[in-house]
Amino acid sequence: MSRENEPTKQFHFEILRYDASNDAQPRFQSYALEASGGISVLEALLKIQEEQDPSLAFRYACRGAICGSCAMAINSRLDLACRVLLKSLPAGRVVLEPLPNYDVIKDLVLDMDPFWEKYERVRPWLQAEVVEGGERRMSEDEREKIDQYVNCILCGLCYGACPVLASNEKFTGPAALAKLYRFLADAREERDGETLEQEDGTEGVWGCHTITRCIQVCPRNVRPTDGIEGVRRKLLVHKFKKVMGSGR
């Protein structure tokens, strides 16, 4: 039996509604949906939008936990709506809210600009001189060191889960810092210490309290806290070399 053909039941949805351009306060709106427990929360949202309320706003793209667009809070748990099945939620009650630590544009649609601005700030690309032949090769062992960080899909769940960002919105955040480590640990990387020095402070790597909420919510098993610890080590080595090089 396919998951769509599983027996149907009544699900009760409570969705936090808010339009930043019109509403003074957010409010919960209720929806009842008869659906198979084998469908995902995202599929249920699409049914509600199509059959009951076309004004409901949320993001999605791939529907297969690849793009990360449908990140939200589902019964207070941060996850991708496309990978959570209705039958996994107790008592048929589904409470949907936007991720914490973001401003809301409308309903479950977030303003991702701060996330992307911080991501861009760490220069998340390989900085190396062009070599003859056009390829810079790396060994399997070297690749394995950065594999988990390459797997990040930039869904923003870790940013929403981070307790530091809840109190310090200037903190760079786990996604960007883990991606910085992905390149610092790349054997082909040749960047200078400018990006490292930029993150030397409580708004950068020293702001992380190693609570590991980012690890707990990652749908791709990335461990951002480990990456942040790696950046800290790289930074300390850089500072030591800088001091020794200056003769102090």
PDB file of N, CA and C in Angstrom, residues 4 18-19 82 86-87 104 113 117 135 139 148 158-159 178 183 185 189 205 216 218 224:
ATOM      1  N   GLU A   4       0.110   7.309   0.215  1.00  0.00           N
ATOM      2  CA  GLU A   4      -1.056   8.136  -0.095  1.00  0.00           C
ATOM      3  C   GLU A   4      -2.359   7.364   0.060  1.00  0.00           C
ATOM      4  N   TYR A  18       0.155  35.598   9.901  1.00  0.00           N
ATOM      5  CA  TYR A  18       0.620  36.973  10.124  1.00  0.00           C
ATOM      6  C   TYR A  18       1.073  37.555   8.803  1.00  0.00           C
ATOM      7  N   ASP A  19       0.609  38.760   8.517  1.00  0.00           N
ATOM      8  CA  ASP A  19       1.035  39.500   7.336  1.00  0.00           C
ATOM      9  C   ASP A  19       1.712  40.771   7.834  1.00  0.00           C
ATOM     10  N   CYS A  82       8.447  18.780   4.358  1.00  0.00           N
ATOM     11  CA  CYS A  82       8.339  17.729   3.346  1.00  0.00           C
ATOM     12  C   CYS A  82       8.773  16.362   3.861  1.00  0.00           C
ATOM     13  N   LEU A  86       2.282  13.018   8.519  1.00  0.00           N
ATOM     14  CA  LEU A  86       1.200  13.315   9.456  1.00  0.00           C
ATOM     15  C   LEU A  86       1.048  12.227  10.515  1.00  0.00           C
ATOM     16  N   LYS A  87       1.236  10.981  10.139  1.00  0.00           N
ATOM     17  CA  LYS A  87       1.032   9.883  11.091  1.00  0.00           C
ATOM     18  C   LYS A  87       2.064   9.877  12.211  1.00  0.00           C
ATOM     19  N   VAL A 104       9.123  37.641  10.103  1.00  0.00           N
ATOM     20  CA  VAL A 104       8.143  36.973   9.239  1.00  0.00           C
ATOM     21  C   VAL A 104       7.628  37.953   8.191  1.00  0.00           C
ATOM     22  N   ASP A 113      16.933  37.456   4.494  1.00  0.00           N
ATOM     23  CA  ASP A 113      18.039  38.355   4.159  1.00  0.00           C
ATOM     24  C   ASP A 113      19.166  38.337   5.190  1.00  0.00           C
ATOM     25  N   GLU A 117      22.967  37.362   4.254  1.00  0.00           N
ATOM     26  CA  GLU A 117      24.005  38.385   4.404  1.00  0.00           C
ATOM     27  C   GLU A 117      25.163  37.863   5.250  1.00  0.00           C
ATOM     28  N   GLU A 135      42.400  22.251 -12.820  1.00  0.00           N
ATOM     29  CA  GLU A 135      41.857  21.448 -11.728  1.00  0.00           C
ATOM     30  C   GLU A 135      42.785  21.497 -10.520  1.00  0.00           C
ATOM     31  N   SER A 139      42.745  14.492  -2.145  1.00  0.00           N
ATOM     32  CA  SER A 139      42.668  13.058  -1.873  1.00  0.00           C
ATOM     33  C   SER A 139      41.320  12.712  -1.238  1.00  0.00           C
ATOM     34  N   GLN A 148      30.726  16.395   5.509  1.00  0.00           N
ATOM     35  CA  GLN A 148      29.473  16.743   6.184  1.00  0.00           C
ATOM     36  C   GLN A 148      29.103  18.200   5.947  1.00  0.00           C
ATOM     37  N   CYS A 158      19.162  25.425  11.611  1.00  0.00           N
ATOM     38  CA  CYS A 158      20.117  25.648  12.698  1.00  0.00           C
ATOM     39  C   CYS A 158      20.092  27.099  13.167  1.00  0.00           C
ATOM     40  N   TYR A 159      19.893  28.018  12.241  1.00  0.00           N
ATOM     41  CA  TYR A 159      19.797  29.444  12.571  1.00  0.00           C
ATOM     42  C   TYR A 159      18.568  29.686  13.447  1.00  0.00           C
ATOM     43  N   ALA A 178      29.865  27.181  10.041  1.00  0.00           N
ATOM     44  CA  ALA A 178      30.191  25.819   9.613  1.00  0.00           C
ATOM     45  C   ALA A 178      30.649  25.807   8.161  1.00  0.00           C
ATOM     46  N   PHE A 183      35.514  25.522   4.062  1.00  0.00           N
ATOM     47  CA  PHE A 183      36.558  26.012   3.164  1.00  0.00           C
ATOM     48  C   PHE A 183      37.913  26.104   3.849  1.00  0.00           C
ATOM     49  N   ALA A 185      39.025  24.092   5.992  1.00  0.00           N
ATOM     50  CA  ALA A 185      39.530  22.722   6.092  1.00  0.00           C
ATOM     51  C   ALA A 185      39.798  22.097   4.728  1.00  0.00           C
ATOM     52  N   GLU A 189      42.403  25.300  -0.238  1.00  0.00           N
ATOM     53  CA  GLU A 189      42.111  26.684   0.148  1.00  0.00           C
ATOM     54  C   GLU A 189      43.389  27.478   0.404  1.00  0.00           C
ATOM     55  N   VAL A 205      32.909  33.439  16.157  1.00  0.00           N
ATOM     56  CA  VAL A 205      33.069  32.088  16.706  1.00  0.00           C
ATOM     57  C   VAL A 205      32.998  32.023  18.227  1.00  0.00           C
ATOM     58  N   GLN A 216      21.167  19.072  16.612  1.00  0.00           N
ATOM     59  CA  GLN A 216      19.945  18.299  16.840  1.00  0.00           C
ATOM     60  C   GLN A 216      18.914  18.481  15.731  1.00  0.00           C
ATOM     61  N   CYS A 218      19.519  19.496  12.454  1.00  0.00           N
ATOM     62  CA  CYS A 218      19.989  19.425  11.059  1.00  0.00           C
ATOM     63  C   CYS A 218      19.436  18.194  10.342  1.00  0.00           C
ATOM     64  N   PRO A 224      27.231  21.593  12.941  1.00  0.00           N
ATOM     65  CA  PRO A 224      27.780  22.953  12.882  1.00  0.00           C
ATOM     66  C   PRO A 224      28.670  23.311  14.069  1.00  0.00           C
TER      67      PRO A 224
END
